JSON list of C-alpha atoms in Angstrom, two decimals:
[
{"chain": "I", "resi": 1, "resn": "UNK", "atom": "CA", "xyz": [2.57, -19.51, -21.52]},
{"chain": "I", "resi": 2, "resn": "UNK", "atom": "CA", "xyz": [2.24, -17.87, -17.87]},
{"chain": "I", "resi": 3, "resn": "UNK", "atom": "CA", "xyz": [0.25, -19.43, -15.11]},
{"chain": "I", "resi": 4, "resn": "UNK", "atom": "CA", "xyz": [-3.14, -17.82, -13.74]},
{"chain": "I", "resi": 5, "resn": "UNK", "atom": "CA", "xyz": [-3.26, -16.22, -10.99]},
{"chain": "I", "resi": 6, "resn": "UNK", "atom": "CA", "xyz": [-5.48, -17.47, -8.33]},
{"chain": "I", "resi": 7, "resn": "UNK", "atom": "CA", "xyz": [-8.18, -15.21, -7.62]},
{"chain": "I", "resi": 8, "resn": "UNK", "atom": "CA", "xyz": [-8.12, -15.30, -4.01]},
{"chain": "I", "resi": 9, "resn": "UNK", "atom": "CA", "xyz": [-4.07, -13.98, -4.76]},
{"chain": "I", "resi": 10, "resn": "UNK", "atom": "CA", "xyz": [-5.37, -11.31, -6.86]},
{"chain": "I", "resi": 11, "resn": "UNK", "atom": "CA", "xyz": [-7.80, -10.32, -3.69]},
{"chain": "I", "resi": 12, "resn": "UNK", "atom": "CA", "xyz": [-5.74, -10.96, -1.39]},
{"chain": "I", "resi": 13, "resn": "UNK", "atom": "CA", "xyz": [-2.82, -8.65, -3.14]},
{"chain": "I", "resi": 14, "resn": "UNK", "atom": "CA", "xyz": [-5.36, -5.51, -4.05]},
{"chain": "I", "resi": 15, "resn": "UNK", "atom": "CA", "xyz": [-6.53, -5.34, -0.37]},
{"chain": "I", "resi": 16, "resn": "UNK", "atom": "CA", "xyz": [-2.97, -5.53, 1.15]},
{"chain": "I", "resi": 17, "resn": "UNK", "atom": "CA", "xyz": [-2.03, -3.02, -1.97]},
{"chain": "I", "resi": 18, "resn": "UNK", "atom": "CA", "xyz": [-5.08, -0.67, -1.00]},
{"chain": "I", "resi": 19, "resn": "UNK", "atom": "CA", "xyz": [-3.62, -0.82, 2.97]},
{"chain": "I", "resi": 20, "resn": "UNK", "atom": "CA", "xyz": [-0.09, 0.22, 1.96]},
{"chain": "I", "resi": 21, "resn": "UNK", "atom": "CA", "xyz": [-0.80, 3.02, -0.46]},
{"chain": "I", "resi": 22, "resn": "UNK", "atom": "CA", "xyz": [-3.50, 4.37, 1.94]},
{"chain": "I", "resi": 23, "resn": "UNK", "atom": "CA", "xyz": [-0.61, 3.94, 4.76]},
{"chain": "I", "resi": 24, "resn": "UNK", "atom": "CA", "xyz": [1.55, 5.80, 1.75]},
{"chain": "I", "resi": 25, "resn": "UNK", "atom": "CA", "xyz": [-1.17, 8.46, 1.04]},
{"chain": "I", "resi": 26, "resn": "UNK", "atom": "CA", "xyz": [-1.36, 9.42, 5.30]},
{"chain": "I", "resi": 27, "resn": "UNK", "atom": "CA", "xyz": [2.37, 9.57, 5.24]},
{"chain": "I", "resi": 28, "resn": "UNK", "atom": "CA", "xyz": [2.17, 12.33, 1.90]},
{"chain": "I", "resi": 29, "resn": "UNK", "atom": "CA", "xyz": [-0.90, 14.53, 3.39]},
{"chain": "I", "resi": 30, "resn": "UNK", "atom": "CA", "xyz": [1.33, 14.61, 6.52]},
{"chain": "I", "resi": 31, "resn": "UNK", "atom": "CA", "xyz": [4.07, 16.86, 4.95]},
{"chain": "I", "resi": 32, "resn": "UNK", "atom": "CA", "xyz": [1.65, 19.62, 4.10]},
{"chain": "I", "resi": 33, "resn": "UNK", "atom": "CA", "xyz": [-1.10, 19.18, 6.23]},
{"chain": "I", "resi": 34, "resn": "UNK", "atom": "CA", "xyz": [-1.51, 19.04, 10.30]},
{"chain": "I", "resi": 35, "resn": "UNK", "atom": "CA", "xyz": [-3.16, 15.87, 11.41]},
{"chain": "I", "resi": 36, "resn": "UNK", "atom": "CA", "xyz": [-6.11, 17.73, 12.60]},
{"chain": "I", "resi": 37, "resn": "UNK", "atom": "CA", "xyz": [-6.57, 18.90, 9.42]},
{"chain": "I", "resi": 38, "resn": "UNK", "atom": "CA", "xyz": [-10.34, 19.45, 8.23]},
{"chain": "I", "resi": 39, "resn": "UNK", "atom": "CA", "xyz": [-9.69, 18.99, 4.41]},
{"chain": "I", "resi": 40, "resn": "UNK", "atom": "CA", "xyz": [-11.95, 15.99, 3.29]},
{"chain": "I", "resi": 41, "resn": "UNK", "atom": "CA", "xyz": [-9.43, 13.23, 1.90]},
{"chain": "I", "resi": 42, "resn": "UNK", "atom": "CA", "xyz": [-6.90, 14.08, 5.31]},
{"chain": "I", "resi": 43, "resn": "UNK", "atom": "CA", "xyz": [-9.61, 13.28, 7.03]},
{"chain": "I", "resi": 44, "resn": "UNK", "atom": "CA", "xyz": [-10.33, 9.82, 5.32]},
{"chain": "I", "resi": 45, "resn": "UNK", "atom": "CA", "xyz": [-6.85, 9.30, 5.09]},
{"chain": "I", "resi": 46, "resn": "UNK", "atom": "CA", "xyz": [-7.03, 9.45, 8.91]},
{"chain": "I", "resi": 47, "resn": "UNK", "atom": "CA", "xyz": [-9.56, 7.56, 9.90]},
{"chain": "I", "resi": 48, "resn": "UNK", "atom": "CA", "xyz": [-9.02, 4.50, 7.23]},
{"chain": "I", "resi": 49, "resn": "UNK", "atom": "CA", "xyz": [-5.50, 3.83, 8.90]},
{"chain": "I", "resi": 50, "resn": "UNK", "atom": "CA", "xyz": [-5.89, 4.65, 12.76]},
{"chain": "I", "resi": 51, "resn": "UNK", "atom": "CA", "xyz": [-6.83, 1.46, 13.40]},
{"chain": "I", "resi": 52, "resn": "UNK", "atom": "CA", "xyz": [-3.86, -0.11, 11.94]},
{"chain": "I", "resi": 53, "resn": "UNK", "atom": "CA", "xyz": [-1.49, 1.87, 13.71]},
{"chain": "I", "resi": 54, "resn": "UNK", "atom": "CA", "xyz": [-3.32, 1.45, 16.68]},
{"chain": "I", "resi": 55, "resn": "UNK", "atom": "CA", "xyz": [-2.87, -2.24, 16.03]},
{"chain": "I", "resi": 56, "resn": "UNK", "atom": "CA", "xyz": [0.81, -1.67, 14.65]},
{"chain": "I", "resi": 57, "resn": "UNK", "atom": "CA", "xyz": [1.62, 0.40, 18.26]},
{"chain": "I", "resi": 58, "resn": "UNK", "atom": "CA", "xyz": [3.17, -2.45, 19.96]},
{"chain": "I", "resi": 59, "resn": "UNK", "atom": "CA", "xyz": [5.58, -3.62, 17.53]},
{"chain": "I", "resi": 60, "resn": "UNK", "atom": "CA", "xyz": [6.68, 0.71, 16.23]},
{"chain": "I", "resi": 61, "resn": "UNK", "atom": "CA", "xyz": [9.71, 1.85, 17.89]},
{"chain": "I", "resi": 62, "resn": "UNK", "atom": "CA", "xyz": [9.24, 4.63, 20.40]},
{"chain": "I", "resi": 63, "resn": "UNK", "atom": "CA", "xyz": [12.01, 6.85, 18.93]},
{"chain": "I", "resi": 64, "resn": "UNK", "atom": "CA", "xyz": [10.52, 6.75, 15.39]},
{"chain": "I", "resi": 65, "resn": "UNK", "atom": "CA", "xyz": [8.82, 10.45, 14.80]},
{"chain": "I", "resi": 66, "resn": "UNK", "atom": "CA", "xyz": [5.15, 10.70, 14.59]},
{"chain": "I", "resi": 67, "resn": "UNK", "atom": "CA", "xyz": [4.75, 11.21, 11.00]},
{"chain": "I", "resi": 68, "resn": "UNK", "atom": "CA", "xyz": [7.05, 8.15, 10.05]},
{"chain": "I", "resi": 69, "resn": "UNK", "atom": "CA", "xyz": [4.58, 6.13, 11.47]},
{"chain": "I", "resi": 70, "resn": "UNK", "atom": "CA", "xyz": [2.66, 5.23, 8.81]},
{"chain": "I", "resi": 71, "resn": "UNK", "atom": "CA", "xyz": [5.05, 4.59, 6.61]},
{"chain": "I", "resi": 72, "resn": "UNK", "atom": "CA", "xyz": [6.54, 2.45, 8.81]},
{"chain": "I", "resi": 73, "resn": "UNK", "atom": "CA", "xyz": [3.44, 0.57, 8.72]},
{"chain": "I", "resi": 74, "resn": "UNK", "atom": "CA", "xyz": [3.08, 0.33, 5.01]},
{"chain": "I", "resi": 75, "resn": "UNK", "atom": "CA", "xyz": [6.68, -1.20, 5.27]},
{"chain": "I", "resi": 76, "resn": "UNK", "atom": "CA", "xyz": [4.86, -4.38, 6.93]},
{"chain": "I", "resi": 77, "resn": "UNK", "atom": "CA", "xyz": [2.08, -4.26, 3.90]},
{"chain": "I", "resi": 78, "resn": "UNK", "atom": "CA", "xyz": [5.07, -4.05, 1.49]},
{"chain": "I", "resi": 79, "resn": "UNK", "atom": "CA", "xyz": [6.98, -6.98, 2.82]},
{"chain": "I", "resi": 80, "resn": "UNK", "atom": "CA", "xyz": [4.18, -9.21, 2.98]},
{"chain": "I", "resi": 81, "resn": "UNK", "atom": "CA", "xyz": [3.46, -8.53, -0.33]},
{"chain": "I", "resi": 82, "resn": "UNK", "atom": "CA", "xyz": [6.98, -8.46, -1.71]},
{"chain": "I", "resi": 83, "resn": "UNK", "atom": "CA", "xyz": [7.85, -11.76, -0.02]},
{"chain": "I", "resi": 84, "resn": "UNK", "atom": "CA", "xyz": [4.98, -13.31, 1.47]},
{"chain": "I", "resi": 85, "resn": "UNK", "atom": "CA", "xyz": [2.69, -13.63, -1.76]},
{"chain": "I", "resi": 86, "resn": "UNK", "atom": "CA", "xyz": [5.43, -15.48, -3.77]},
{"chain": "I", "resi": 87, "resn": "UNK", "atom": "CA", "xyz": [5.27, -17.94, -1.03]},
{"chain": "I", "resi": 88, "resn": "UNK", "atom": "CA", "xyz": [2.12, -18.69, -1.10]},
{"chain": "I", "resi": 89, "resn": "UNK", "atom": "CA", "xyz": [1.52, -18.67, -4.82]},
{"chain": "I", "resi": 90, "resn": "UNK", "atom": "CA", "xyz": [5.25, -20.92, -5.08]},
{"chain": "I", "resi": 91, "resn": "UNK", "atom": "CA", "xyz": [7.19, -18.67, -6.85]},
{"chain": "I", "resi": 92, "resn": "UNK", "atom": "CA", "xyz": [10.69, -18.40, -5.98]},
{"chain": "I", "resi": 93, "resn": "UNK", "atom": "CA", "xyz": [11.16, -14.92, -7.75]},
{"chain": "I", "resi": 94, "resn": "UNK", "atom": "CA", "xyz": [8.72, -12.48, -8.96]},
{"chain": "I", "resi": 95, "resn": "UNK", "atom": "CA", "xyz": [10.00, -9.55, -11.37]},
{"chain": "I", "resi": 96, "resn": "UNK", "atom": "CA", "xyz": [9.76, -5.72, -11.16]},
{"chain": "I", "resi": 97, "resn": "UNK", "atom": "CA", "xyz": [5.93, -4.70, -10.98]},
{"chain": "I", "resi": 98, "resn": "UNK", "atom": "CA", "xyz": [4.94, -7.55, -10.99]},
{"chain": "I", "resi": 99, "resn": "UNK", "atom": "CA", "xyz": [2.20, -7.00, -7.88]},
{"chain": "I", "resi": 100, "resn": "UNK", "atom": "CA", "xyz": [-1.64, -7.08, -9.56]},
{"chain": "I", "resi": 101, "resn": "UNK", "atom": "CA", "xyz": [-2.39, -4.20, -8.32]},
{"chain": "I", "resi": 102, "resn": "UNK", "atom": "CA", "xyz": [0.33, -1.62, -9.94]},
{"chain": "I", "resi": 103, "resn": "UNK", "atom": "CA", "xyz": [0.69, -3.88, -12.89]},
{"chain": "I", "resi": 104, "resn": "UNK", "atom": "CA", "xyz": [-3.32, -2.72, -13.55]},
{"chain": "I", "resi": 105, "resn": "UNK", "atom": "CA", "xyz": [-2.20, 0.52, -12.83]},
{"chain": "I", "resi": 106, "resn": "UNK", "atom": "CA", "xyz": [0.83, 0.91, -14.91]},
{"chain": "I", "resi": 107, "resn": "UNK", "atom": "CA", "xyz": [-1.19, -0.34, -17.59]},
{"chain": "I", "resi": 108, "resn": "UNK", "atom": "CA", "xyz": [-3.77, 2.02, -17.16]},
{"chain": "I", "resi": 109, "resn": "UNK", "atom": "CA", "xyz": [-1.19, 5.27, -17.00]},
{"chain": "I", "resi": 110, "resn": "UNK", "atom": "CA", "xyz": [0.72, 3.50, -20.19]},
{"chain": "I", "resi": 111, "resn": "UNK", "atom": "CA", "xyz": [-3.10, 3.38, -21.89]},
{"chain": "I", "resi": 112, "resn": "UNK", "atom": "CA", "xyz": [-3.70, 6.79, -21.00]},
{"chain": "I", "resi": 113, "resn": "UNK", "atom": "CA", "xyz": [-0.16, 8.35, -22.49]},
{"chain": "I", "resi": 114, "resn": "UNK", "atom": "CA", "xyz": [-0.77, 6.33, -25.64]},
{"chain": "I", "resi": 115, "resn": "UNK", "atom": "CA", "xyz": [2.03, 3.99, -24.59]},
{"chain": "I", "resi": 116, "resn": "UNK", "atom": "CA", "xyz": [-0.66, 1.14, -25.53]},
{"chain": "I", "resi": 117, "resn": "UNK", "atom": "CA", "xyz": [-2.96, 0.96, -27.94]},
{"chain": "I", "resi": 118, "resn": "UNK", "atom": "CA", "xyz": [-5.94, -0.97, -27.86]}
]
């Protein structure tokens, strides 16, 4: 039998999860669009995460190229979820997808190819 997971993890995990792949999702619209770009989800893209890299600025390494940046940030999201959630919940180790938020995900995608059957 598996433990729950608090709820306030679960939370805590989807928002951080939400913050990275947005980071992730700037980073992707940035190889095939310019930043000014006037297509609607660029533009959200944009906006959602300028205020983390403004807030990221200080600690993101001059020579790192523009577009990087964001995926530099996500890198923070990532850690903190890769190392900092298994703190706080007391696990020592957790396992390949094993973040809420992908794990819904995966299991969604697996649902949809008829991996899973309900």
């Amino acid at each position: 039998m598996t433990a729950a997971i608090p709820t306030w993890a679960i939370v805590l995990d989807y928002g951080l999860g939400v913050i990275m792949w947005t980071l992730i999702g700037r980073f992707g619209m940035r190889l095939f669009l310019p930043e000014e770009s006037r297509f609607f989800f660029s533009r959200f893209f944009v906006r959602a995460t300028d205020p983390l890299l403004k807030l990221f600025g200080p600690i993101t390494p001059s020579f790192l190229v523009q577009p990087m940046v964001p995926l530099y940030v996500a890198w923070f999201f990532f850690m903190a979820r890769f190392y900092l959630m298994p703190w706080l919940l007391g696990y020592t180790v957790m396992g390949m997808l094993s973040f809420p938020l992908e794990s819904e995900f995966a299991r969604g995608v697996a649902y949809l190819i008829g991996l899973i059957v309900k």
